[in-house]
PDB file of C-alpha atoms in Angstrom:
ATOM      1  CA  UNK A1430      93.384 160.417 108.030  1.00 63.00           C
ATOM      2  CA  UNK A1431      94.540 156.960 107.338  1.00 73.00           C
ATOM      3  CA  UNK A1432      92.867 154.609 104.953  1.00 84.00           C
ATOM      4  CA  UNK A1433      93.624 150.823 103.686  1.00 91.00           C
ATOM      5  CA  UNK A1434      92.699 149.918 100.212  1.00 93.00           C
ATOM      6  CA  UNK A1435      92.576 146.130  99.747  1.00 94.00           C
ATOM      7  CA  UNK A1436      92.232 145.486  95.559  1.00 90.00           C
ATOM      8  CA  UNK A1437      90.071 142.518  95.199  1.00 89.00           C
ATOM      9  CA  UNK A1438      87.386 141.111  98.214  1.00 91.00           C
ATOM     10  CA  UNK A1439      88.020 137.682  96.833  1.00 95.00           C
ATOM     11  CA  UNK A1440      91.269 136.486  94.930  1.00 96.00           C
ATOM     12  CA  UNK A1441      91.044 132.749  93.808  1.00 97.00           C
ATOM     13  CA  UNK A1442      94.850 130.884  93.136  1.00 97.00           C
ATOM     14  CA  UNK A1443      95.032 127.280  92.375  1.00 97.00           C
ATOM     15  CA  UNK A1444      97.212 124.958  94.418  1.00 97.00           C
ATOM     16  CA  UNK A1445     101.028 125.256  93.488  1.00 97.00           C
ATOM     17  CA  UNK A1446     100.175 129.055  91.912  1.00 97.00           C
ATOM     18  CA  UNK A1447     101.973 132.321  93.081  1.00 97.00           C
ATOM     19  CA  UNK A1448      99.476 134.255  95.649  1.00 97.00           C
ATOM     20  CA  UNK A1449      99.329 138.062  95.273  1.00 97.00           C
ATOM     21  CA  UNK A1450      97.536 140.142  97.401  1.00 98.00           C
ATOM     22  CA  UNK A1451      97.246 144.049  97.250  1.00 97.00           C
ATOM     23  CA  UNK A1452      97.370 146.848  99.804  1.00 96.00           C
ATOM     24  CA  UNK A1453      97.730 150.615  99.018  1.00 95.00           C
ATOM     25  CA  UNK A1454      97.420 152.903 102.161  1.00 92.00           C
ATOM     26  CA  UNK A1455      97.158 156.723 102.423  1.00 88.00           C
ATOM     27  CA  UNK A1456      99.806 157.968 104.837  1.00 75.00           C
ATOM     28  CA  UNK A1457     101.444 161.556 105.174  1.00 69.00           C
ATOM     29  CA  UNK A1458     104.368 160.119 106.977  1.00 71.00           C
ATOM     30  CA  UNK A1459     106.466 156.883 107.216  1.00 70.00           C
ATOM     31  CA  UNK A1460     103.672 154.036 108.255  1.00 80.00           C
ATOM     32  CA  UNK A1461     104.306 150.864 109.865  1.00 87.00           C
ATOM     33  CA  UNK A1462     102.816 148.574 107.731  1.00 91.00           C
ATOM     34  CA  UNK A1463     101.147 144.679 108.993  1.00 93.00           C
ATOM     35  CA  UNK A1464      99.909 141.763 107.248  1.00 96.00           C
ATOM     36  CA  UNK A1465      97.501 139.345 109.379  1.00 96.00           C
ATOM     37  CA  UNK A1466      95.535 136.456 108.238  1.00 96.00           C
ATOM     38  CA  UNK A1467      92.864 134.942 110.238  1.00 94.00           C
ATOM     39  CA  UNK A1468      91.276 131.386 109.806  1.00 92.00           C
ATOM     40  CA  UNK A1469      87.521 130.697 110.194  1.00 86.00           C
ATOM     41  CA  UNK A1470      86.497 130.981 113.687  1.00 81.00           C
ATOM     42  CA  UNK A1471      89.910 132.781 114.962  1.00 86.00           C
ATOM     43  CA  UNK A1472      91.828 135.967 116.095  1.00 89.00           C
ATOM     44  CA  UNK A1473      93.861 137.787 113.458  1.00 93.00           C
ATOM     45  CA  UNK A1474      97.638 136.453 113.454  1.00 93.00           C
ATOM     46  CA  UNK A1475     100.676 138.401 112.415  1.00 93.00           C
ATOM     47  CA  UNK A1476     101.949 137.353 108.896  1.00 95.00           C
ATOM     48  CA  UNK A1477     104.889 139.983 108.642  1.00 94.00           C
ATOM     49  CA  UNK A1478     105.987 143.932 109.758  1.00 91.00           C
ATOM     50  CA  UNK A1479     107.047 147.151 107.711  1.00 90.00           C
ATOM     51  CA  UNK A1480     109.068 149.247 109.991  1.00 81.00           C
ATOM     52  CA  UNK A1481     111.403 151.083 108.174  1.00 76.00           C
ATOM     53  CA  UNK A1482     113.983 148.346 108.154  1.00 74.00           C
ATOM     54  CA  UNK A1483     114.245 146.269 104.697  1.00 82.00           C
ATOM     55  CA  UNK A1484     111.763 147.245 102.260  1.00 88.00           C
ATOM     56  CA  UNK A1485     111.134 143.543 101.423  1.00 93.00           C
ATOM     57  CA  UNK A1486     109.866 141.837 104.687  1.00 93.00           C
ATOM     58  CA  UNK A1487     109.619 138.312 105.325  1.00 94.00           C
ATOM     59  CA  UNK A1488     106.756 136.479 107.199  1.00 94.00           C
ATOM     60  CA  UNK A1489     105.591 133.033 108.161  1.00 93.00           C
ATOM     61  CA  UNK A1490     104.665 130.447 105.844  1.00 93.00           C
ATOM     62  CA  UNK A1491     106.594 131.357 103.102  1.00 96.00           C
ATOM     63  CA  UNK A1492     104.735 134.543 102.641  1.00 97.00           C
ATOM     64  CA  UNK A1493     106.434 138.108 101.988  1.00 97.00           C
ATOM     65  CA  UNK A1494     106.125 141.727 100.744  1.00 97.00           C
ATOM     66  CA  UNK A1495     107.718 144.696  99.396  1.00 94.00           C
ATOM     67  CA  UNK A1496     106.861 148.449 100.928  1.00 92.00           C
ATOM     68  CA  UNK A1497     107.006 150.928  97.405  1.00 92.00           C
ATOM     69  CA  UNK A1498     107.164 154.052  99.139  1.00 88.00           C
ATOM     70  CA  UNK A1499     106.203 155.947  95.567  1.00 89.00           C
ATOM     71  CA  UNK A1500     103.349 153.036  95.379  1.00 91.00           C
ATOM     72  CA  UNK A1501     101.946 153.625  98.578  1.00 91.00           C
ATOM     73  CA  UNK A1502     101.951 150.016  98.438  1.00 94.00           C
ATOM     74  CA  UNK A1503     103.196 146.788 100.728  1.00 95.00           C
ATOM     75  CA  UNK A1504     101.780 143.751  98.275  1.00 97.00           C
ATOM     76  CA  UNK A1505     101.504 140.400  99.828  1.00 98.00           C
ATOM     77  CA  UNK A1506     103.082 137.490  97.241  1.00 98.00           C
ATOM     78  CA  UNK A1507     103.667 133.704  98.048  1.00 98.00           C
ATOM     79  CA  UNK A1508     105.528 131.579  95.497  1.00 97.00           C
ATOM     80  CA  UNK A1509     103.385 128.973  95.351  1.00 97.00           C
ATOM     81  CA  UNK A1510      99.909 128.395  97.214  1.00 97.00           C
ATOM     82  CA  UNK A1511      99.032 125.524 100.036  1.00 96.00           C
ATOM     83  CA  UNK A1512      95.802 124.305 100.844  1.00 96.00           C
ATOM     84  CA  UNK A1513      96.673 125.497 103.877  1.00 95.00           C
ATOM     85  CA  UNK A1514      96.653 129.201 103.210  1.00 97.00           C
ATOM     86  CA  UNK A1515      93.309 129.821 102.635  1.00 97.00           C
ATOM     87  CA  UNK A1516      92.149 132.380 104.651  1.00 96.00           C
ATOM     88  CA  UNK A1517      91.286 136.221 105.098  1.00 95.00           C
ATOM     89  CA  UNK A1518      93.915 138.322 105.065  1.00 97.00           C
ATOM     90  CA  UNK A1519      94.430 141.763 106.381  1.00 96.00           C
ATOM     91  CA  UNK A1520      96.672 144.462 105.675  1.00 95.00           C
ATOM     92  CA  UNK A1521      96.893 147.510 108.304  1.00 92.00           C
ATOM     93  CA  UNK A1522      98.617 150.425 108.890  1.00 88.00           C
ATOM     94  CA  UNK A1523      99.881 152.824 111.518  1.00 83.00           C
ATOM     95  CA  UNK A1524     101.523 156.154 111.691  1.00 74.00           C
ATOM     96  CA  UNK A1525     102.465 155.830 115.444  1.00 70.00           C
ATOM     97  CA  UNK A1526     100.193 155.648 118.692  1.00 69.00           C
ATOM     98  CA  UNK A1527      98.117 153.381 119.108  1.00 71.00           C
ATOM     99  CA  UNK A1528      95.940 153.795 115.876  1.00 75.00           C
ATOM    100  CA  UNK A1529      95.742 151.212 113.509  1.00 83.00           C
ATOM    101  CA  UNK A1530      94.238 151.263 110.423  1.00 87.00           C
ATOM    102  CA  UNK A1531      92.401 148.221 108.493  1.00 90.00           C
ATOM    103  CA  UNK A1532      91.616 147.102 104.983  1.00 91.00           C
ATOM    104  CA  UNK A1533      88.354 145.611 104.148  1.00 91.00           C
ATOM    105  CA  UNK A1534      90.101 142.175 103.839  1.00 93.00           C
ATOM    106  CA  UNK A1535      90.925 139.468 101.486  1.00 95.00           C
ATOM    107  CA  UNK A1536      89.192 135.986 100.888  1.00 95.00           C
ATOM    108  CA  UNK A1537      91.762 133.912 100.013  1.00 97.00           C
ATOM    109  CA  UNK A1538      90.645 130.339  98.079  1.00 97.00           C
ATOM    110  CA  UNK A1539      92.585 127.902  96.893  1.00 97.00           C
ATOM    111  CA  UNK A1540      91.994 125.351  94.361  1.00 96.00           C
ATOM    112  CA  UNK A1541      93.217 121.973  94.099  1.00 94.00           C
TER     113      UNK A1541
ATOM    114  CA  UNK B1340      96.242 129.136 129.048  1.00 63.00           C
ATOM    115  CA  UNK B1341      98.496 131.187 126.343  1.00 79.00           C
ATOM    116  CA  UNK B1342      98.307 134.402 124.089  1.00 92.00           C
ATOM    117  CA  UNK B1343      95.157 136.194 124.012  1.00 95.00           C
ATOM    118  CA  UNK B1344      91.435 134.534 125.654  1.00 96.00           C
ATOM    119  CA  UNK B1345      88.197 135.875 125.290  1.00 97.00           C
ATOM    120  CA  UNK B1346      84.898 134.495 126.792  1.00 97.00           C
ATOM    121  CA  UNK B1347      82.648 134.008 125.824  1.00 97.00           C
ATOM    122  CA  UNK B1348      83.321 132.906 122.148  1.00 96.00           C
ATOM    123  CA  UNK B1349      79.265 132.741 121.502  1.00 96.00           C
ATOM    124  CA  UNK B1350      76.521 134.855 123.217  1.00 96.00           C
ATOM    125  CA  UNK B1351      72.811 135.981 121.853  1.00 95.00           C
ATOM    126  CA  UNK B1352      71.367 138.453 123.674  1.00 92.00           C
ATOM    127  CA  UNK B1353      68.119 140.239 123.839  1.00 90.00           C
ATOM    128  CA  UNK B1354      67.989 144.026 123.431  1.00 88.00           C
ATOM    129  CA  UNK B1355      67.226 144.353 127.100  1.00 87.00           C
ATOM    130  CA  UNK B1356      69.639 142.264 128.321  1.00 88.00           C
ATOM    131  CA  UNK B1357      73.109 143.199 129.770  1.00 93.00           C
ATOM    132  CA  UNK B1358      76.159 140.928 129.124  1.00 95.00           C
ATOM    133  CA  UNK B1359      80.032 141.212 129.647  1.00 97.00           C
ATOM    134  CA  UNK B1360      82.567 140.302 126.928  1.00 98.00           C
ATOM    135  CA  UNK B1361      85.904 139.346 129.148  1.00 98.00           C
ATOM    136  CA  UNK B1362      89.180 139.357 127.841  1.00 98.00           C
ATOM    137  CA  UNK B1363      92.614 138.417 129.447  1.00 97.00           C
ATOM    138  CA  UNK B1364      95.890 138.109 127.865  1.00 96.00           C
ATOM    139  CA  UNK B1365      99.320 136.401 129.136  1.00 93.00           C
ATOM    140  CA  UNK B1366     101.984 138.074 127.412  1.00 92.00           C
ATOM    141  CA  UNK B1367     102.933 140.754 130.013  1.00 90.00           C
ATOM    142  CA  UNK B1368     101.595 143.451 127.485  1.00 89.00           C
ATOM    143  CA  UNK B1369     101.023 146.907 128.608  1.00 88.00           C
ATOM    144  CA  UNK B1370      98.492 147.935 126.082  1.00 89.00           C
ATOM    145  CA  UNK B1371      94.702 146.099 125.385  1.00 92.00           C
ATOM    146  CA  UNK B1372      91.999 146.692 122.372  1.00 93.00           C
ATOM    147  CA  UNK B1373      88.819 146.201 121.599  1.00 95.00           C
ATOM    148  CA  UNK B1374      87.727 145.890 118.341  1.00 95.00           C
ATOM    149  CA  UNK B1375      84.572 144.879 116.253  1.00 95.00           C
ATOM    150  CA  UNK B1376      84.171 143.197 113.121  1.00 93.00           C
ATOM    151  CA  UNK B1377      81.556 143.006 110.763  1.00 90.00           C
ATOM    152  CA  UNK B1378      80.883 141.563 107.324  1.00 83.00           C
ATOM    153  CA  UNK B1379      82.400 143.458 104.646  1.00 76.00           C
ATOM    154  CA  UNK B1380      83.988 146.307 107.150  1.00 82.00           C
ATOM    155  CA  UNK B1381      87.232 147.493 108.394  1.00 82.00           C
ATOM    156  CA  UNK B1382      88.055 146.498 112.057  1.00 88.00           C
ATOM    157  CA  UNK B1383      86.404 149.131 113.789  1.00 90.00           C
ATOM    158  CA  UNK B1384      89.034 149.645 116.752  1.00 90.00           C
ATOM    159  CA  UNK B1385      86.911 150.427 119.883  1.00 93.00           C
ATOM    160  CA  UNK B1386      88.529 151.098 122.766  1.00 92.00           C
ATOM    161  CA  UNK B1387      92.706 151.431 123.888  1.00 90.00           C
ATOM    162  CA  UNK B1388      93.813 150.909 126.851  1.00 90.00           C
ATOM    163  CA  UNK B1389      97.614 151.804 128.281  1.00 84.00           C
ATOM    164  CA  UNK B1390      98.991 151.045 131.365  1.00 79.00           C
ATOM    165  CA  UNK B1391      94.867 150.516 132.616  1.00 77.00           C
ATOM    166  CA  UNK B1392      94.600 153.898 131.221  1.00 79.00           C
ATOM    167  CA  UNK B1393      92.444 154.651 128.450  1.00 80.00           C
ATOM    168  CA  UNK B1394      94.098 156.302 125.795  1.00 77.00           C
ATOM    169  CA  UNK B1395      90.959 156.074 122.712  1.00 73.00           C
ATOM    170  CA  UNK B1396      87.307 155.745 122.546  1.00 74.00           C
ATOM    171  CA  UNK B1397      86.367 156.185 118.835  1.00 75.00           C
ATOM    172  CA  UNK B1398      82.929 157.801 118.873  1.00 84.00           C
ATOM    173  CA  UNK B1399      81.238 154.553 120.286  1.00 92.00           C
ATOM    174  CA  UNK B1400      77.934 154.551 121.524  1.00 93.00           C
ATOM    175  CA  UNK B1401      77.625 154.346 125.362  1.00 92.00           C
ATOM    176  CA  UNK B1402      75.828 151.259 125.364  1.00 94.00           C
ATOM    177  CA  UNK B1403      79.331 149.984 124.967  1.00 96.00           C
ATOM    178  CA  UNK B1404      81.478 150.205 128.286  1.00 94.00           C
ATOM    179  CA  UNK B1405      84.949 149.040 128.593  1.00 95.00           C
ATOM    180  CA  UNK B1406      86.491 147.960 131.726  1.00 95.00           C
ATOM    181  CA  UNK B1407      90.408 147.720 132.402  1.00 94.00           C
ATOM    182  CA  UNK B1408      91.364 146.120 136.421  1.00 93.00           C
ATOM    183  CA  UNK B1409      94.552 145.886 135.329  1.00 92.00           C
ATOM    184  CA  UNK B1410      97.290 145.203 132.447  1.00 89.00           C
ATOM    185  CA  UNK B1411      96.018 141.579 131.812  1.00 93.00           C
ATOM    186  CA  UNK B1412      92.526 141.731 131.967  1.00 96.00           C
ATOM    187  CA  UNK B1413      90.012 143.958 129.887  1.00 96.00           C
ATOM    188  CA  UNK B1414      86.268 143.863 129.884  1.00 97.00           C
ATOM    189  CA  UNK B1415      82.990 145.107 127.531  1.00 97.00           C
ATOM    190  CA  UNK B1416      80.167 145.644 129.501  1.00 97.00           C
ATOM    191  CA  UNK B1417      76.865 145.680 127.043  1.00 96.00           C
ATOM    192  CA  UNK B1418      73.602 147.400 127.747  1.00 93.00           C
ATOM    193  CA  UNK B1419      70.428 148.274 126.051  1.00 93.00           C
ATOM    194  CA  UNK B1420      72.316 147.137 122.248  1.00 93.00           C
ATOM    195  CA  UNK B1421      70.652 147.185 119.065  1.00 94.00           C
ATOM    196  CA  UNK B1422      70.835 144.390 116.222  1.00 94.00           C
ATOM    197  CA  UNK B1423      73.279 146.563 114.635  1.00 93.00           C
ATOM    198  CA  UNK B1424      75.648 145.891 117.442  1.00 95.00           C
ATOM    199  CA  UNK B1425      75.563 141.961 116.149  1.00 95.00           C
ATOM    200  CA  UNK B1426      79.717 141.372 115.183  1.00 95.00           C
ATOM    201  CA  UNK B1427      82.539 139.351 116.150  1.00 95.00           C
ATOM    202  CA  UNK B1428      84.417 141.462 119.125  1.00 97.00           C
ATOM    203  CA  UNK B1429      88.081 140.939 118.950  1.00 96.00           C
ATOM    204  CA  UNK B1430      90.221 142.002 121.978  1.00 96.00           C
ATOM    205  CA  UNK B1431      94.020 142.436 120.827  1.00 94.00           C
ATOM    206  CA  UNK B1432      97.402 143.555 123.654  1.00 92.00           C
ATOM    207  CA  UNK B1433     100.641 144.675 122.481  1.00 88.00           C
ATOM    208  CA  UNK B1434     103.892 145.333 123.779  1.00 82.00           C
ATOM    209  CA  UNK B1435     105.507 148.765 124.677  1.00 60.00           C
ATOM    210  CA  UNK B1436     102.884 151.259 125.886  1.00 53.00           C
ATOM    211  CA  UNK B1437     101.072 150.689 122.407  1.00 48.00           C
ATOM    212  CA  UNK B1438     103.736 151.655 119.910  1.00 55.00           C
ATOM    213  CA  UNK B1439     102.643 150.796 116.835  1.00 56.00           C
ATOM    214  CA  UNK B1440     105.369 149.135 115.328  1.00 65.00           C
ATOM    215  CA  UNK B1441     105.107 146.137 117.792  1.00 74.00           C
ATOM    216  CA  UNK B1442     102.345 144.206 116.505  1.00 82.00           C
ATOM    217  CA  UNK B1443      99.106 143.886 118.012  1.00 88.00           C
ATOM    218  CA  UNK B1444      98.059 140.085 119.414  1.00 91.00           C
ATOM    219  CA  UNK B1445      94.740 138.624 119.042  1.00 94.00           C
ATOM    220  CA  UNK B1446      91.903 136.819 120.950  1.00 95.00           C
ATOM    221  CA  UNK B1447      89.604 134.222 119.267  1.00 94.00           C
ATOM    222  CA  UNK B1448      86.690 136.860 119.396  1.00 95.00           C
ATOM    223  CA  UNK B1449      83.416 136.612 120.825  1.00 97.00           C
ATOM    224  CA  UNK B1450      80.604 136.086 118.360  1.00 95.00           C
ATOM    225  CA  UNK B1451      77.958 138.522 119.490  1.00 96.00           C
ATOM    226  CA  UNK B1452      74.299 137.866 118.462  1.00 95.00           C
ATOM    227  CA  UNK B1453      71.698 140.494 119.424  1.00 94.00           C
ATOM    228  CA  UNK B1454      68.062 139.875 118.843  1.00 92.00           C
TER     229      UNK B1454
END
């Protein structure tokens, strides 16, 4: 079965610092690998895809991250934090079908 | 209206009560979810639907009854729930029959409150 690991229920970055946020999945095959982030009182919106293209994947908002295939890991980094990107933030993964698999989430805060 | 709607976005409800969540989405997708999320929890995906078909129904209690009319518009009927069942219930479409590489599309959620 699939699992999401999300390092870290709460990651703090001041204003103008880089943002890193982890994801490490269990997957016996190739996944397709998605980071969402959703604001307070929304739906969960699509940062950026894995799909076996690039291994480094670039979203919105300046965000991006790398698939490590011998990590099991697809990291989301930002150079430098906004106000604006505090959030939760989701990582998920699928193998194929219609199954999609969740972390636990991220609080994102950011400090001025 | 655009993307993904849900209504209502707030309901409390007594345990006797019965209540639809109502979703529609304006993307042309072929595929709709149900999900629910709760504090400190994965999304729990509920329900798939393809084509009006449903495709999954991951062990979830019977109080819970999903509804598809057609492509655009996907329903939750609730019965008889328990303060347990108290989440935010996202409904999500995608693209393609629910491949998995095109990215799933979210509603605002409906805050569910059961007392």
């Amino acid at each position: 079965a699939q699992s999401v690991t999300q390092l870290g229920s709460h990651v703090s970055v001041s204003e103008g610092a880089l943002v890193l946020l982890r994801c490490n999945y269990s997957s016996s095959v190739p996944p397709y690998l998605f980071w969402y982030v959703q604001y307070p009182n929304q739906g969960l919106q699509l940062l950026l895809k894995y799909t076996s293209a690039a291994t480094l994947v670039k979203g919105i908002n300046g965000f991006e991250a790398e698939f490590k295939k011998s990590e099991t890991s697809f990291h989301l980094t930002k150079p430098s934090a906004h106000m604006s990107d505090a959030a939760e933030y989701f990582c998920a993964v699928s193998e194929g079908g219609n199954q999609f698999y969740f972390g636990t989430g991220t609080s994102l805060t950011v400090i001025p | 209206e655009t993307g993904v709607t849900q209504t209502p976005r707030h309901l409390v409800m007594g345990m006797t009560n019965k209540k639809s969540l109502k979703c529609e989405q304006h993307l042309g997708h072929n595929a709709m979810y149900w999900y629910k999320q709760s504090a400190k929890k994965p999304l729990e995906l509920m329900f798939v639907y393809n084509f009006k078909e449903q495709t999954e129904n991951n062990s979830v209690p019977s109080r819970f009854s999903p509804e598809c009319p057609n492509s655009s518009h996907l329903f939750l009927h609730l019965h008889t729930l328990q303060p347990e069942d108290s989440a935010l219930y996202l409904c999500a479409s995608s693209q393609g029959g629910g491949d998995s590489y095109n990215e799933q599309f979210f509603g605002p959620g409906t805050r569910l409150t059961v007392l």
